[in-house]
Amino acid sequence: MTTAPNRLLHIYLLAGVKTTLSAFFECRKKLENLFAQDGRQTTIHVLFPYGDYTRNLWRQLWEVRSDFNSWLLPWRIGGRAAAEAIRTSRAEGQVLIIGHSGGGVAAYQAVRMLQRQGALENTDIRIVQIGSPKIPIEPLLRERVAYFHAVDDSGRLSDPISRIGSWGGWSAGKRSLPRWNQRKYAPGFVKGIPVIGGHANYFRHTAPYVDAQSICNLDKTIDGIRSWLKGW
């Protein structure tokens, strides 16, 4: 994570559905410490684009679904809420948005909205989706988006939420015949993380979410993000 010193970095942690208020507490501390070691000044915001654990689950799921399609529709819920929070709190500097589950969907849609509004001109921005449903990524944003999902000991996908949605699209095949490309609109970086316990546990840092090498889920998740951000 080597970067130019003293450059302000705005970090936004976006929660999915039914998330407790303390879910990102340890993640926030670790990110602050890691960037401080690189001489970076950070401001970290925790956002709940679909509300927290006290809201009705089915209502939250419906709101996540409103952010799925590719059109920038005015009734988007999480994307619009996240875009407004980012627009009103961001000053000069780089922007890193990390979204878990539905929060990863809201993160991507928020950036699309802010770009259309001209609110991100000359802004170096990165999006991290963790255990999120798959949504098509625009080619112009592809290299700015990383996607992480849980895998088991054999490397197979173990997070059921990551099976939802699609990155697929039709591409020209041999003799110009169309063929279905499952990764046509995939993020530029996709990586599996061997987390213990699956979807809800990417940010766990205590037993039983620690492996035989004494590495916790949170460290695995943060290390994945660091590997992608290296040199940024």
mmCIF file of C-alpha atoms in Angstrom:
data_model
loop_
_atom_site.group_PDB
_atom_site.id
_atom_site.type_symbol
_atom_site.label_atom_id
_atom_site.label_comp_id
_atom_site.label_asym_id
_atom_site.label_seq_id
_atom_site.Cartn_x
_atom_site.Cartn_y
_atom_site.Cartn_z
ATOM 1 C CA MET A 1 0.000 0.000 0.000
ATOM 2 C CA THR A 2 2.807 2.404 -0.893
ATOM 3 C CA THR A 3 1.429 5.843 -1.687
ATOM 4 C CA ALA A 4 2.495 9.447 -1.700
ATOM 5 C CA PRO A 5 2.718 10.681 1.922
ATOM 6 C CA ASN A 6 0.319 13.174 3.475
ATOM 7 C CA ARG A 7 -2.344 12.776 0.795
ATOM 8 C CA LEU A 8 -5.794 12.822 2.329
ATOM 9 C CA LEU A 9 -7.780 9.634 1.854
ATOM 10 C CA HIS A 10 -11.533 9.435 2.445
ATOM 11 C CA ILE A 11 -12.681 5.907 3.308
ATOM 12 C CA TYR A 12 -16.351 4.925 3.323
ATOM 13 C CA LEU A 13 -17.463 1.620 4.846
ATOM 14 C CA LEU A 14 -20.915 0.669 3.554
ATOM 15 C CA ALA A 15 -23.013 -1.915 5.382
ATOM 16 C CA GLY A 16 -25.463 -4.376 3.914
ATOM 17 C CA VAL A 17 -28.774 -5.440 5.427
ATOM 18 C CA LYS A 18 -29.352 -6.166 9.121
ATOM 19 C CA THR A 19 -25.919 -4.899 10.123
ATOM 20 C CA THR A 20 -25.109 -3.967 13.713
ATOM 21 C CA LEU A 21 -23.714 -0.528 14.492
ATOM 22 C CA SER A 22 -20.422 -2.044 15.708
ATOM 23 C CA ALA A 23 -19.826 -4.300 12.683
ATOM 24 C CA PHE A 24 -16.990 -2.174 11.249
ATOM 25 C CA PHE A 25 -15.406 -1.134 14.550
ATOM 26 C CA GLU A 26 -12.273 -3.304 14.312
ATOM 27 C CA CYS A 27 -12.054 -2.868 10.540
ATOM 28 C CA ARG A 28 -12.029 0.897 10.957
ATOM 29 C CA LYS A 29 -9.225 0.758 13.528
ATOM 30 C CA LYS A 30 -7.115 -1.543 11.388
ATOM 31 C CA LEU A 31 -7.495 0.641 8.299
ATOM 32 C CA GLU A 32 -6.576 3.748 10.286
ATOM 33 C CA ASN A 33 -3.434 2.067 11.631
ATOM 34 C CA LEU A 34 -2.361 0.617 8.288
ATOM 35 C CA PHE A 35 -2.648 3.872 6.378
ATOM 36 C CA ALA A 36 -1.015 5.796 9.242
ATOM 37 C CA GLN A 37 2.008 3.502 8.898
ATOM 38 C CA ASP A 38 2.221 4.666 5.282
ATOM 39 C CA GLY A 39 2.073 8.311 6.368
ATOM 40 C CA ARG A 40 -1.489 8.753 5.124
ATOM 41 C CA GLN A 41 -4.091 11.000 6.705
ATOM 42 C CA THR A 42 -7.524 9.345 6.599
ATOM 43 C CA THR A 43 -11.106 10.192 7.341
ATOM 44 C CA ILE A 44 -13.307 7.120 7.770
ATOM 45 C CA HIS A 45 -17.092 7.158 7.553
ATOM 46 C CA VAL A 46 -19.430 4.238 8.289
ATOM 47 C CA LEU A 47 -22.634 4.358 6.241
ATOM 48 C CA PHE A 48 -25.820 2.296 6.458
ATOM 49 C CA PRO A 49 -27.431 2.913 3.052
ATOM 50 C CA TYR A 50 -30.293 0.502 3.811
ATOM 51 C CA GLY A 51 -30.549 1.239 7.517
ATOM 52 C CA ASP A 52 -29.174 -0.844 10.397
ATOM 53 C CA TYR A 53 -30.246 -4.066 12.116
ATOM 54 C CA THR A 54 -33.357 -2.457 13.600
ATOM 55 C CA ARG A 55 -35.116 -2.082 10.230
ATOM 56 C CA ASN A 56 -37.398 -4.661 8.649
ATOM 57 C CA LEU A 57 -35.376 -7.279 6.751
ATOM 58 C CA TRP A 58 -37.748 -7.608 3.809
ATOM 59 C CA ARG A 59 -37.892 -3.852 3.358
ATOM 60 C CA GLN A 60 -34.098 -3.714 3.291
ATOM 61 C CA LEU A 61 -33.889 -6.567 0.772
ATOM 62 C CA TRP A 62 -36.374 -4.781 -1.479
ATOM 63 C CA GLU A 63 -34.242 -1.650 -1.314
ATOM 64 C CA VAL A 64 -31.092 -3.582 -2.256
ATOM 65 C CA ARG A 65 -33.002 -5.026 -5.203
ATOM 66 C CA SER A 66 -33.804 -1.476 -6.358
ATOM 67 C CA ASP A 67 -30.059 -0.924 -6.870
ATOM 68 C CA PHE A 68 -29.497 -4.007 -9.029
ATOM 69 C CA ASN A 69 -30.253 -2.917 -12.579
ATOM 70 C CA SER A 70 -27.979 -0.909 -14.850
ATOM 71 C CA TRP A 71 -30.231 2.116 -15.344
ATOM 72 C CA LEU A 72 -29.713 5.170 -13.164
ATOM 73 C CA LEU A 73 -33.263 5.324 -11.876
ATOM 74 C CA PRO A 74 -34.489 8.001 -9.461
ATOM 75 C CA TRP A 75 -35.983 5.473 -7.048
ATOM 76 C CA ARG A 76 -32.722 3.780 -6.157
ATOM 77 C CA ILE A 77 -32.537 3.607 -2.368
ATOM 78 C CA GLY A 78 -29.093 2.608 -1.097
ATOM 79 C CA GLY A 79 -27.165 4.083 -4.005
ATOM 80 C CA ARG A 80 -28.873 7.425 -3.621
ATOM 81 C CA ALA A 81 -28.401 7.496 0.160
ATOM 82 C CA ALA A 82 -24.712 6.632 -0.136
ATOM 83 C CA ALA A 83 -24.155 9.159 -2.925
ATOM 84 C CA GLU A 84 -25.631 11.949 -0.849
ATOM 85 C CA ALA A 85 -23.543 11.043 2.206
ATOM 86 C CA ILE A 86 -20.344 10.930 0.148
ATOM 87 C CA ARG A 87 -21.114 14.139 -1.719
ATOM 88 C CA THR A 88 -21.739 16.139 1.471
ATOM 89 C CA SER A 89 -18.785 14.781 3.472
ATOM 90 C CA ARG A 90 -15.975 14.515 0.911
ATOM 91 C CA ALA A 91 -13.317 17.185 0.475
ATOM 92 C CA GLU A 92 -10.179 17.020 -1.675
ATOM 93 C CA GLY A 93 -8.299 13.734 -1.798
ATOM 94 C CA GLN A 94 -8.578 10.131 -2.859
ATOM 95 C CA VAL A 95 -11.696 8.079 -2.131
ATOM 96 C CA LEU A 96 -11.897 4.412 -1.150
ATOM 97 C CA ILE A 97 -15.375 2.896 -0.799
ATOM 98 C CA ILE A 98 -15.651 -0.557 0.789
ATOM 99 C CA GLY A 99 -19.081 -2.171 0.714
ATOM 100 C CA HIS A 100 -20.122 -5.467 2.273
ATOM 101 C CA SER A 101 -23.001 -7.466 0.779
ATOM 102 C CA GLY A 102 -25.699 -5.021 -0.369
ATOM 103 C CA GLY A 103 -23.361 -2.224 0.655
ATOM 104 C CA GLY A 104 -21.132 -3.179 -2.272
ATOM 105 C CA VAL A 105 -24.073 -2.711 -4.632
ATOM 106 C CA ALA A 106 -24.858 0.684 -3.105
ATOM 107 C CA ALA A 107 -21.177 1.700 -3.329
ATOM 108 C CA TYR A 108 -21.015 1.102 -7.059
ATOM 109 C CA GLN A 109 -24.335 2.798 -7.800
ATOM 110 C CA ALA A 110 -23.371 5.777 -5.633
ATOM 111 C CA VAL A 111 -20.208 6.317 -7.677
ATOM 112 C CA ARG A 112 -22.186 6.125 -10.921
ATOM 113 C CA MET A 113 -24.633 8.743 -9.630
ATOM 114 C CA LEU A 114 -21.894 11.063 -8.405
ATOM 115 C CA GLN A 115 -20.102 10.805 -11.735
ATOM 116 C CA ARG A 116 -23.259 11.720 -13.636
ATOM 117 C CA GLN A 117 -23.651 14.726 -11.331
ATOM 118 C CA GLY A 118 -20.065 15.820 -11.984
ATOM 119 C CA ALA A 119 -19.268 15.480 -8.278
ATOM 120 C CA LEU A 120 -16.206 13.272 -8.808
ATOM 121 C CA GLU A 121 -14.288 15.257 -11.402
ATOM 122 C CA ASN A 122 -10.526 14.799 -11.010
ATOM 123 C CA THR A 123 -11.144 12.369 -8.117
ATOM 124 C CA ASP A 124 -9.071 9.197 -7.810
ATOM 125 C CA ILE A 125 -11.622 6.677 -6.533
ATOM 126 C CA ARG A 126 -11.627 2.939 -5.834
ATOM 127 C CA ILE A 127 -14.532 0.616 -4.995
ATOM 128 C CA VAL A 128 -14.249 -2.646 -3.056
ATOM 129 C CA GLN A 129 -17.182 -5.074 -3.047
ATOM 130 C CA ILE A 130 -17.027 -7.800 -0.382
ATOM 131 C CA GLY A 131 -19.450 -10.720 -0.458
ATOM 132 C CA SER A 132 -21.782 -8.693 -2.674
ATOM 133 C CA PRO A 133 -24.316 -9.795 -5.268
ATOM 134 C CA LYS A 134 -22.928 -9.576 -8.788
ATOM 135 C CA ILE A 135 -23.975 -6.498 -10.749
ATOM 136 C CA PRO A 136 -22.648 -5.445 -14.176
ATOM 137 C CA ILE A 137 -19.733 -3.000 -14.002
ATOM 138 C CA GLU A 138 -19.395 -0.326 -16.682
ATOM 139 C CA PRO A 139 -16.214 -0.718 -18.771
ATOM 140 C CA LEU A 140 -15.011 2.768 -17.770
ATOM 141 C CA LEU A 141 -15.170 1.814 -14.076
ATOM 142 C CA ARG A 142 -13.962 -1.762 -14.401
ATOM 143 C CA GLU A 143 -10.366 -1.198 -13.280
ATOM 144 C CA ARG A 144 -11.551 0.856 -10.320
ATOM 145 C CA VAL A 145 -13.604 -1.988 -8.838
ATOM 146 C CA ALA A 146 -12.359 -5.017 -6.874
ATOM 147 C CA TYR A 147 -14.558 -7.912 -5.811
ATOM 148 C CA PHE A 148 -13.831 -10.342 -2.959
ATOM 149 C CA HIS A 149 -15.812 -13.432 -2.029
ATOM 150 C CA ALA A 150 -15.469 -16.247 0.504
ATOM 151 C CA VAL A 151 -14.048 -19.598 -0.621
ATOM 152 C CA ASP A 152 -13.681 -22.938 1.123
ATOM 153 C CA ASP A 153 -10.507 -24.997 1.587
ATOM 154 C CA SER A 154 -10.675 -26.214 -2.004
ATOM 155 C CA GLY A 155 -11.089 -22.707 -3.413
ATOM 156 C CA ARG A 156 -14.771 -23.063 -4.252
ATOM 157 C CA LEU A 157 -17.207 -20.213 -3.671
ATOM 158 C CA SER A 158 -18.741 -20.539 -0.203
ATOM 159 C CA ASP A 159 -20.738 -17.317 0.082
ATOM 160 C CA PRO A 160 -24.308 -17.802 -1.231
ATOM 161 C CA ILE A 161 -24.853 -14.046 -1.629
ATOM 162 C CA SER A 162 -21.991 -13.951 -4.144
ATOM 163 C CA ARG A 163 -23.972 -16.367 -6.315
ATOM 164 C CA ILE A 164 -26.763 -13.823 -6.775
ATOM 165 C CA GLY A 165 -26.777 -11.695 -9.920
ATOM 166 C CA SER A 166 -24.579 -11.803 -13.009
ATOM 167 C CA TRP A 167 -21.664 -10.139 -14.787
ATOM 168 C CA GLY A 168 -22.610 -11.771 -18.059
ATOM 169 C CA GLY A 169 -23.319 -10.275 -21.456
ATOM 170 C CA TRP A 170 -23.309 -11.181 -25.119
ATOM 171 C CA SER A 171 -20.035 -10.923 -27.030
ATOM 172 C CA ALA A 172 -19.084 -11.595 -30.639
ATOM 173 C CA GLY A 173 -17.819 -15.133 -31.050
ATOM 174 C CA LYS A 174 -16.383 -17.113 -33.942
ATOM 175 C CA ARG A 175 -17.782 -16.095 -37.320
ATOM 176 C CA SER A 176 -19.382 -13.107 -35.523
ATOM 177 C CA LEU A 177 -21.918 -15.381 -33.865
ATOM 178 C CA PRO A 178 -22.929 -14.112 -30.417
ATOM 179 C CA ARG A 179 -21.782 -16.032 -27.367
ATOM 180 C CA TRP A 180 -22.568 -15.566 -23.701
ATOM 181 C CA ASN A 181 -19.580 -14.207 -21.783
ATOM 182 C CA GLN A 182 -20.067 -14.766 -18.038
ATOM 183 C CA ARG A 183 -17.466 -12.119 -17.139
ATOM 184 C CA LYS A 184 -18.126 -9.467 -19.765
ATOM 185 C CA TYR A 185 -19.067 -6.887 -17.117
ATOM 186 C CA ALA A 186 -17.008 -8.267 -14.230
ATOM 187 C CA PRO A 187 -14.878 -6.033 -11.980
ATOM 188 C CA GLY A 188 -11.245 -5.675 -12.974
ATOM 189 C CA PHE A 189 -10.035 -7.617 -9.926
ATOM 190 C CA VAL A 190 -11.789 -10.687 -8.481
ATOM 191 C CA LYS A 191 -10.346 -12.775 -5.657
ATOM 192 C CA GLY A 192 -11.498 -15.463 -3.245
ATOM 193 C CA ILE A 193 -10.781 -15.136 0.489
ATOM 194 C CA PRO A 194 -10.638 -18.264 2.714
ATOM 195 C CA VAL A 195 -12.741 -16.790 5.507
ATOM 196 C CA ILE A 196 -14.201 -18.964 8.226
ATOM 197 C CA GLY A 197 -17.983 -18.997 8.547
ATOM 198 C CA GLY A 198 -19.053 -17.421 5.272
ATOM 199 C CA HIS A 199 -21.037 -14.345 4.343
ATOM 200 C CA ALA A 200 -21.574 -12.548 7.651
ATOM 201 C CA ASN A 201 -18.036 -13.025 8.922
ATOM 202 C CA TYR A 202 -15.548 -11.220 6.668
ATOM 203 C CA PHE A 203 -14.784 -8.716 9.441
ATOM 204 C CA ARG A 204 -14.572 -11.095 12.405
ATOM 205 C CA HIS A 205 -11.297 -10.966 14.306
ATOM 206 C CA THR A 206 -11.681 -13.329 17.275
ATOM 207 C CA ALA A 207 -12.150 -17.095 17.754
ATOM 208 C CA PRO A 208 -13.651 -19.124 16.167
ATOM 209 C CA TYR A 209 -12.875 -16.958 13.124
ATOM 210 C CA VAL A 210 -9.109 -17.533 13.371
ATOM 211 C CA ASP A 211 -7.361 -20.255 11.350
ATOM 212 C CA ALA A 212 -4.586 -22.667 12.280
ATOM 213 C CA GLN A 213 -1.971 -20.041 11.332
ATOM 214 C CA SER A 214 -3.575 -17.564 13.788
ATOM 215 C CA ILE A 215 -4.878 -15.378 10.958
ATOM 216 C CA CYS A 216 -8.355 -13.977 11.515
ATOM 217 C CA ASN A 217 -10.996 -13.280 8.880
ATOM 218 C CA LEU A 218 -10.550 -9.518 9.179
ATOM 219 C CA ASP A 219 -6.822 -9.753 8.451
ATOM 220 C CA LYS A 220 -7.493 -11.914 5.389
ATOM 221 C CA THR A 221 -10.036 -9.414 4.106
ATOM 222 C CA ILE A 222 -7.801 -6.394 4.718
ATOM 223 C CA ASP A 223 -4.796 -8.171 3.172
ATOM 224 C CA GLY A 224 -6.872 -8.823 0.051
ATOM 225 C CA ILE A 225 -7.726 -5.147 -0.209
ATOM 226 C CA ARG A 226 -4.095 -4.161 0.400
ATOM 227 C CA SER A 227 -2.882 -6.442 -2.371
ATOM 228 C CA TRP A 228 -5.200 -4.729 -4.824
ATOM 229 C CA LEU A 229 -4.342 -1.209 -3.648
ATOM 230 C CA LYS A 230 -0.581 -1.776 -3.768
ATOM 231 C CA GLY A 231 0.975 1.197 -5.484
ATOM 232 C CA TRP A 232 -2.147 3.362 -5.251
#
